[in-house]
CSV table of C-alpha atoms in Angstrom, one decimal:
chain,number,residue,atom,x,y,z
A,1,ASP,CA,96.1,-4.3,-208.4
A,2,GLU,CA,97.9,-7.0,-206.5
A,3,ALA,CA,101.2,-5.4,-207.2
A,4,GLN,CA,100.0,-2.0,-206.0
A,5,ASP,CA,98.6,-3.5,-202.8
A,6,ARG,CA,101.8,-5.3,-202.1
A,7,LEU,CA,103.8,-2.1,-202.9
A,8,ALA,CA,101.7,-0.1,-200.5
A,9,ASN,CA,102.1,-2.8,-197.8
A,10,ALA,CA,105.9,-2.8,-198.3
A,11,GLU,CA,106.0,0.9,-197.8
A,12,GLU,CA,103.9,0.7,-194.6
A,13,LEU,CA,106.2,-2.1,-193.3
A,14,ARG,CA,109.3,0.0,-193.9
A,15,GLU,CA,107.7,2.9,-192.1
A,16,GLU,CA,106.8,0.7,-189.2
A,17,ALA,CA,110.3,-0.7,-189.1
A,18,SER,CA,111.8,2.8,-188.9
A,19,GLY,CA,109.9,3.4,-185.6
A,20,GLU,CA,110.7,0.1,-184.0
A,21,ASP,CA,113.7,0.1,-181.6
A,22,ARG,CA,113.6,-3.7,-180.8
A,23,LEU,CA,116.1,-4.9,-183.3
A,24,PRO,CA,114.9,-8.5,-183.8
A,25,ARG,CA,111.3,-7.1,-184.4
A,26,ARG,CA,112.7,-4.5,-186.8
A,27,TYR,CA,114.6,-7.2,-188.7
A,28,GLU,CA,111.4,-9.3,-188.9
A,29,ILE,CA,109.3,-6.4,-190.3
A,30,LEU,CA,112.0,-5.5,-192.9
A,31,THR,CA,112.1,-9.1,-194.0
A,32,ASP,CA,108.4,-9.0,-194.6
A,33,ALA,CA,108.8,-5.9,-196.6
A,34,MET,CA,111.5,-7.5,-198.7
A,35,ASP,CA,109.2,-10.5,-199.3
A,36,GLU,CA,106.5,-8.2,-200.7
A,37,LEU,CA,108.9,-6.5,-203.1
A,38,GLU,CA,110.3,-9.8,-204.3
A,39,ILE,CA,106.8,-11.1,-205.0
A,40,ILE,CA,106.1,-7.9,-207.0
A,41,GLN,CA,109.1,-8.7,-209.2
A,42,THR,CA,107.5,-12.0,-210.2
A,43,LEU,CA,104.1,-10.5,-211.2
A,44,ASN,CA,105.2,-8.8,-214.4
A,45,ALA,CA,103.3,-5.7,-213.3
A,46,ALA,CA,103.7,-2.1,-214.4
A,47,VAL,CA,106.0,-1.2,-211.6
A,48,ASP,CA,109.4,0.5,-212.3
A,49,PRO,CA,111.9,-2.3,-212.1
A,50,ALA,CA,114.7,0.1,-211.2
A,51,PHE,CA,112.6,1.4,-208.3
A,52,LEU,CA,112.1,-2.2,-207.0
A,53,GLU,CA,115.7,-3.1,-207.3
A,54,ARG,CA,116.7,0.1,-205.4
A,55,ALA,CA,114.2,-0.6,-202.6
A,56,ILE,CA,115.4,-4.2,-202.3
A,57,LYS,CA,119.0,-3.1,-202.2
A,58,GLU,CA,118.3,-0.5,-199.5
A,59,ILE,CA,116.4,-3.1,-197.3
A,60,SER,CA,119.2,-5.7,-197.9
A,61,ALA,CA,121.8,-3.2,-196.6
A,62,GLU,CA,119.7,-2.4,-193.6
A,63,LEU,CA,119.2,-6.1,-192.8
A,64,ALA,CA,122.9,-6.7,-193.1
A,65,ASP,CA,123.6,-3.8,-190.6
A,66,LEU,CA,121.0,-5.2,-188.2
A,67,GLU,CA,122.7,-8.6,-188.3
A,68,GLU,CA,125.8,-7.0,-186.9
A,69,LEU,CA,123.8,-5.3,-184.1
A,70,MET,CA,121.1,-7.7,-183.0
A,71,PRO,CA,121.4,-9.5,-179.6
A,72,ILE,CA,123.0,-12.9,-179.8
A,73,GLU,CA,120.4,-15.2,-178.1
A,74,PRO,CA,121.8,-18.0,-176.0
A,75,GLU,CA,121.5,-21.7,-176.8
A,76,LEU,CA,119.1,-23.2,-174.3
A,77,VAL,CA,118.3,-26.5,-172.8
A,78,SER,CA,115.0,-27.3,-171.3
A,79,ILE,CA,115.1,-28.8,-167.8
A,80,ASP,CA,112.0,-30.4,-166.4
A,81,SER,CA,110.6,-29.6,-162.9
A,82,GLY,CA,111.7,-31.9,-160.1
A,83,CYS,CA,112.9,-32.2,-156.5
A,84,PHE,CA,116.4,-32.9,-155.3
A,85,THR,CA,118.6,-32.6,-152.3
A,86,ILE,CA,120.5,-29.3,-152.4
A,87,GLY,CA,123.8,-29.2,-150.5
A,88,ALA,CA,126.8,-31.4,-150.2
A,89,ILE,CA,126.3,-35.2,-150.8
A,90,THR,CA,126.8,-37.5,-147.9
A,91,GLY,CA,130.5,-38.4,-147.5
A,92,ASP,CA,131.9,-35.2,-149.2
A,93,VAL,CA,134.9,-34.5,-147.0
A,94,ASP,CA,135.2,-30.9,-148.4
A,95,ALA,CA,131.6,-29.9,-147.4
A,96,ALA,CA,131.4,-26.6,-145.6
A,97,ASP,CA,128.9,-25.5,-142.9
A,98,ASP,CA,126.8,-23.6,-145.5
A,99,GLU,CA,126.3,-26.7,-147.6
A,100,GLY,CA,123.8,-28.5,-145.4
A,101,GLN,CA,121.2,-30.7,-147.1
A,102,ARG,CA,117.6,-29.7,-147.8
A,103,GLU,CA,114.9,-31.1,-150.1
A,104,VAL,CA,114.1,-28.5,-152.7
A,105,CYS,CA,111.8,-28.5,-155.7
A,106,VAL,CA,112.1,-26.4,-158.9
A,107,GLU,CA,109.7,-25.6,-161.7
A,108,LYS,CA,110.5,-26.3,-165.3
A,109,PHE,CA,113.0,-23.8,-166.8
A,110,GLN,CA,115.4,-23.2,-169.6
A,111,MET,CA,119.1,-22.5,-169.0
A,112,SER,CA,121.8,-21.4,-171.4
A,113,ILE,CA,124.2,-24.2,-172.1
A,114,TYR,CA,127.2,-21.8,-172.1
A,115,GLU,CA,128.2,-19.0,-169.9
A,116,VAL,CA,127.6,-15.6,-171.4
A,117,THR,CA,130.5,-14.8,-173.7
A,118,PHE,CA,132.3,-11.6,-174.7
A,119,ASP,CA,130.7,-11.9,-178.2
A,120,GLU,CA,127.2,-11.7,-176.6
A,121,PHE,CA,128.1,-9.0,-174.0
A,122,ASP,CA,130.0,-6.9,-176.5
A,123,ARG,CA,126.8,-6.6,-178.7
A,124,TYR,CA,125.1,-5.1,-175.7
A,125,SER,CA,128.0,-2.7,-174.9
A,126,ASN,CA,128.3,-1.5,-178.5
A,127,LEU,CA,124.5,-0.9,-179.0
A,128,GLU,CA,124.2,0.9,-175.7
A,129,TYR,CA,127.4,2.9,-176.2
A,130,LYS,CA,129.0,1.5,-173.2
A,131,ARG,CA,132.8,0.9,-172.8
A,132,GLN,CA,133.7,-2.7,-173.5
A,133,VAL,CA,134.6,-4.6,-170.4
A,134,ASP,CA,138.3,-5.6,-169.8
A,135,ASP,CA,139.3,-9.1,-170.9
A,136,ARG,CA,142.7,-8.8,-169.3
A,137,GLY,CA,144.3,-9.7,-172.6
A,138,TRP,CA,143.0,-13.2,-172.5
A,139,GLY,CA,140.8,-12.8,-175.6
A,140,ARG,CA,137.2,-12.1,-176.2
A,141,GLY,CA,135.0,-14.0,-178.7
A,142,ILE,CA,133.7,-17.1,-177.1
A,143,LYS,CA,135.6,-16.6,-173.8
A,144,PRO,CA,133.2,-16.1,-170.9
A,145,VAL,CA,132.7,-12.5,-170.1
A,146,ILE,CA,134.5,-11.3,-166.9
A,147,ASN,CA,134.8,-8.0,-165.0
A,148,VAL,CA,131.0,-7.6,-165.1
A,149,SER,CA,129.3,-6.5,-161.9
A,150,TYR,CA,126.0,-8.0,-160.6
A,151,MET,CA,124.3,-4.7,-161.6
A,152,GLU,CA,125.7,-5.0,-165.1
A,153,ALA,CA,124.6,-8.6,-165.4
A,154,ILE,CA,121.1,-7.6,-164.5
A,155,ALA,CA,121.1,-4.7,-167.0
A,156,TYR,CA,122.2,-7.2,-169.7
A,157,THR,CA,119.3,-9.5,-168.9
A,158,GLU,CA,116.8,-6.6,-169.0
A,159,TRP,CA,118.3,-5.4,-172.4
A,160,LEU,CA,118.1,-8.9,-173.9
A,161,SER,CA,114.6,-9.4,-172.6
A,162,TYR,CA,113.4,-6.1,-174.1
A,163,HIS,CA,114.8,-6.7,-177.5
A,164,THR,CA,113.9,-10.4,-177.9
A,165,GLY,CA,110.5,-10.4,-176.1
A,166,TYR,CA,111.5,-13.3,-173.9
A,167,THR,CA,112.1,-13.0,-170.2
A,168,TYR,CA,115.8,-13.6,-169.3
A,169,ARG,CA,117.3,-13.5,-165.8
A,170,LEU,CA,120.0,-15.0,-163.7
A,171,PRO,CA,119.2,-18.5,-162.3
A,172,THR,CA,118.1,-19.0,-158.7
A,173,GLU,CA,120.5,-20.8,-156.5
A,174,ALA,CA,118.3,-23.9,-156.5
A,175,GLU,CA,118.0,-23.9,-160.3
A,176,TRP,CA,121.7,-23.5,-160.6
A,177,GLU,CA,122.6,-26.5,-158.5
A,178,TYR,CA,119.8,-28.6,-160.0
A,179,ALA,CA,121.1,-27.9,-163.5
A,180,ALA,CA,124.8,-28.3,-162.4
A,181,ARG,CA,124.2,-31.8,-161.1
A,182,GLY,CA,122.9,-32.9,-164.5
A,183,GLY,CA,120.7,-35.5,-162.8
A,184,GLN,CA,123.7,-37.0,-160.8
A,185,GLU,CA,124.1,-37.3,-157.1
A,186,THR,CA,127.9,-36.8,-157.2
A,187,ILE,CA,130.4,-34.3,-155.9
A,188,PHE,CA,131.2,-32.9,-159.4
A,189,PRO,CA,128.9,-33.0,-162.4
A,190,TRP,CA,131.0,-35.9,-163.8
A,191,GLY,CA,131.6,-37.9,-160.7
A,192,ASN,CA,133.2,-37.9,-157.3
A,193,ARG,CA,136.9,-37.4,-158.3
A,194,VAL,CA,138.3,-34.3,-159.9
A,195,GLY,CA,140.0,-36.4,-162.6
A,196,ARG,CA,142.0,-34.9,-165.4
A,197,ASN,CA,140.9,-32.2,-167.9
A,198,LYS,CA,137.3,-32.2,-166.8
A,199,ALA,CA,137.1,-28.5,-166.0
A,200,ASN,CA,139.1,-25.3,-165.8
A,201,CYS,CA,140.3,-24.9,-162.2
A,202,ARG,CA,143.7,-24.6,-160.5
A,203,ASN,CA,144.3,-28.3,-160.1
A,204,CYS,CA,141.9,-29.7,-162.7
A,205,ARG,CA,145.0,-30.3,-165.0
A,206,SER,CA,143.8,-28.5,-168.0
A,207,GLU,CA,145.9,-26.1,-170.2
A,208,TRP,CA,144.1,-23.1,-168.7
A,209,GLY,CA,144.1,-24.1,-165.1
A,210,GLY,CA,145.2,-21.4,-162.6
A,211,LYS,CA,146.1,-19.1,-165.5
A,212,LYS,CA,143.0,-17.7,-167.3
A,213,THR,CA,139.5,-18.5,-168.6
A,214,ALA,CA,139.0,-21.2,-171.3
A,215,PRO,CA,136.7,-20.8,-174.3
A,216,VAL,CA,133.2,-21.9,-173.3
A,217,GLY,CA,132.4,-25.5,-174.2
A,218,SER,CA,136.1,-26.7,-173.9
A,219,PHE,CA,135.2,-29.6,-171.7
A,220,GLU,CA,132.5,-32.4,-171.8
A,221,PRO,CA,129.0,-31.2,-170.9
A,222,ASN,CA,127.1,-32.6,-167.9
A,223,GLY,CA,124.1,-34.9,-168.1
A,224,TYR,CA,121.8,-32.1,-169.2
A,225,GLY,CA,124.1,-31.0,-172.0
A,226,ILE,CA,125.3,-27.9,-170.1
A,227,TYR,CA,129.0,-26.8,-170.1
A,228,ASP,CA,131.3,-25.3,-167.5
A,229,MET,CA,129.1,-25.6,-164.5
A,230,ALA,CA,132.3,-26.3,-162.6
A,231,GLY,CA,135.2,-23.8,-162.9
A,232,ASN,CA,136.0,-21.4,-165.7
A,233,VAL,CA,134.1,-18.5,-164.1
A,234,ALA,CA,132.1,-18.5,-160.9
A,235,GLU,CA,128.5,-17.8,-161.8
A,236,ARG,CA,126.2,-15.2,-160.2
A,237,THR,CA,122.7,-16.2,-159.1
A,238,CYS,CA,119.7,-13.9,-158.3
A,239,SER,CA,119.2,-15.5,-154.9
A,240,ILE,CA,120.0,-14.0,-151.6
A,241,TYR,CA,122.7,-15.9,-149.8
A,242,ARG,CA,121.8,-17.6,-146.5
A,243,VAL,CA,124.2,-19.7,-144.4
A,244,ARG,CA,121.5,-22.2,-144.0
A,245,TYR,CA,119.0,-23.0,-146.7
A,246,ASP,CA,115.6,-21.5,-145.7
A,247,GLY,CA,113.7,-21.2,-149.0
A,248,SER,CA,115.7,-18.2,-150.3
A,249,GLU,CA,117.5,-20.5,-152.6
A,250,ARG,CA,114.3,-20.9,-154.6
A,251,LEU,CA,113.7,-17.2,-155.1
A,252,CYS,CA,115.0,-14.6,-157.5
A,253,GLN,CA,115.2,-11.3,-155.7
A,254,PRO,CA,115.0,-7.9,-157.3
A,255,ILE,CA,118.2,-5.9,-157.7
A,256,ASP,CA,117.3,-3.6,-154.8
A,257,ALA,CA,116.7,-6.4,-152.3
A,258,ALA,CA,118.9,-6.3,-149.3
A,259,GLY,CA,121.5,-9.1,-148.8
A,260,ASP,CA,124.5,-10.7,-150.4
A,261,ARG,CA,124.0,-12.7,-153.6
A,262,ALA,CA,124.9,-16.3,-153.8
A,263,VAL,CA,127.7,-17.3,-156.3
A,264,ARG,CA,128.3,-20.8,-157.6
A,265,GLY,CA,130.6,-23.0,-159.5
A,266,GLY,CA,134.1,-21.7,-158.7
A,267,SER,CA,136.5,-20.3,-161.3
A,268,TRP,CA,139.7,-21.0,-163.3
A,269,LYS,CA,141.7,-19.9,-160.2
A,270,SER,CA,139.8,-22.1,-157.7
A,271,HIS,CA,141.0,-25.3,-156.1
A,272,SER,CA,138.9,-28.3,-157.1
A,273,ARG,CA,137.2,-28.3,-153.6
A,274,ASN,CA,135.6,-25.0,-154.7
A,275,VAL,CA,134.2,-26.2,-158.0
A,276,ARG,CA,132.1,-28.9,-156.4
A,277,SER,CA,128.4,-28.7,-157.4
A,278,SER,CA,127.4,-27.8,-153.8
A,279,TYR,CA,130.1,-25.1,-153.2
A,280,ARG,CA,128.8,-21.6,-152.7
A,281,TYR,CA,129.8,-18.2,-151.4
A,282,ALA,CA,128.4,-14.7,-150.9
A,283,ALA,CA,129.2,-11.7,-153.1
A,284,LYS,CA,128.8,-8.7,-150.9
A,285,GLU,CA,129.2,-5.8,-153.3
A,286,ILE,CA,126.7,-5.9,-156.2
A,287,ASP,CA,128.7,-3.2,-158.1
A,288,LYS,CA,132.1,-5.0,-157.8
A,289,LYS,CA,133.7,-6.4,-160.9
A,290,SER,CA,135.9,-9.5,-160.8
A,291,ARG,CA,138.1,-11.5,-163.2
A,292,PHE,CA,136.8,-14.6,-161.4
A,293,ARG,CA,133.1,-14.1,-162.0
A,294,GLY,CA,130.7,-14.3,-164.9
A,295,PHE,CA,127.1,-15.5,-165.4
A,296,ARG,CA,124.7,-17.6,-167.4
A,297,LEU,CA,121.1,-17.1,-168.2
A,298,VAL,CA,117.7,-18.6,-167.5
A,299,GLN,CA,114.8,-18.0,-169.9
A,300,GLU,CA,111.4,-18.2,-168.3
A,301,TYR,CA,108.6,-20.0,-170.1
A,302,GLN,CA,106.1,-17.6,-171.5
């Protein structure tokens, strides 16, 4: 009786999986079905062993296929809520007019420790039958994805959120700078001097500087364990850019909201003055792609 109940449950699970388009959930359901069949094998029940082996083999093949398709979820670090002074630190000779100081508080959030990579974005492109974005011949894999518009970045966060059941989005400008500083009140995440081989920028003296992107995680992380907050690719935020901080830096605006979006961090092509933690600029065309820009993710607490 137990074997028959488990067999019936396994069949119901396989039927449920066939109608589930969220891939991680489908994988979970099929794994449960596999568990039921493997338990039946240990019961010495009057169930055709050839049937069981065939069913297990079919599920194993489907699970293997799903592993090649499922979204790659980002590695995250949890950042506690807190208040800080956004904008250029006192004495920063490269500070621009739009880097004025303001006291800002952020709620607890989780941020991806790496910029979104080609490995991650290509999963989305392949599953959604979209043309893969151009890597300029620099390599894919764990290189940060480039040539992705703001609209495409938002579409990716919505796709990832749907399939995983978590809420992913771009960081607000305040979250981005709070995370970039890593708990430090310095010009760069690592200190007040550009130094050598601390980041990928034009004059940061790394092997990629001024030439192309570097694989994510090629340099030391900041105080929160986050990589590449300075240089490599400039990172999009979901905040509307204002020349003076007015609270907009704390808000994540919908894609149809009017206004330019704030971009942070500078890129592989930027001078070191433009990879400072307070450096910012406005991206005017949300459908424009750029070899200088990428993005990273925030996962909201459920």
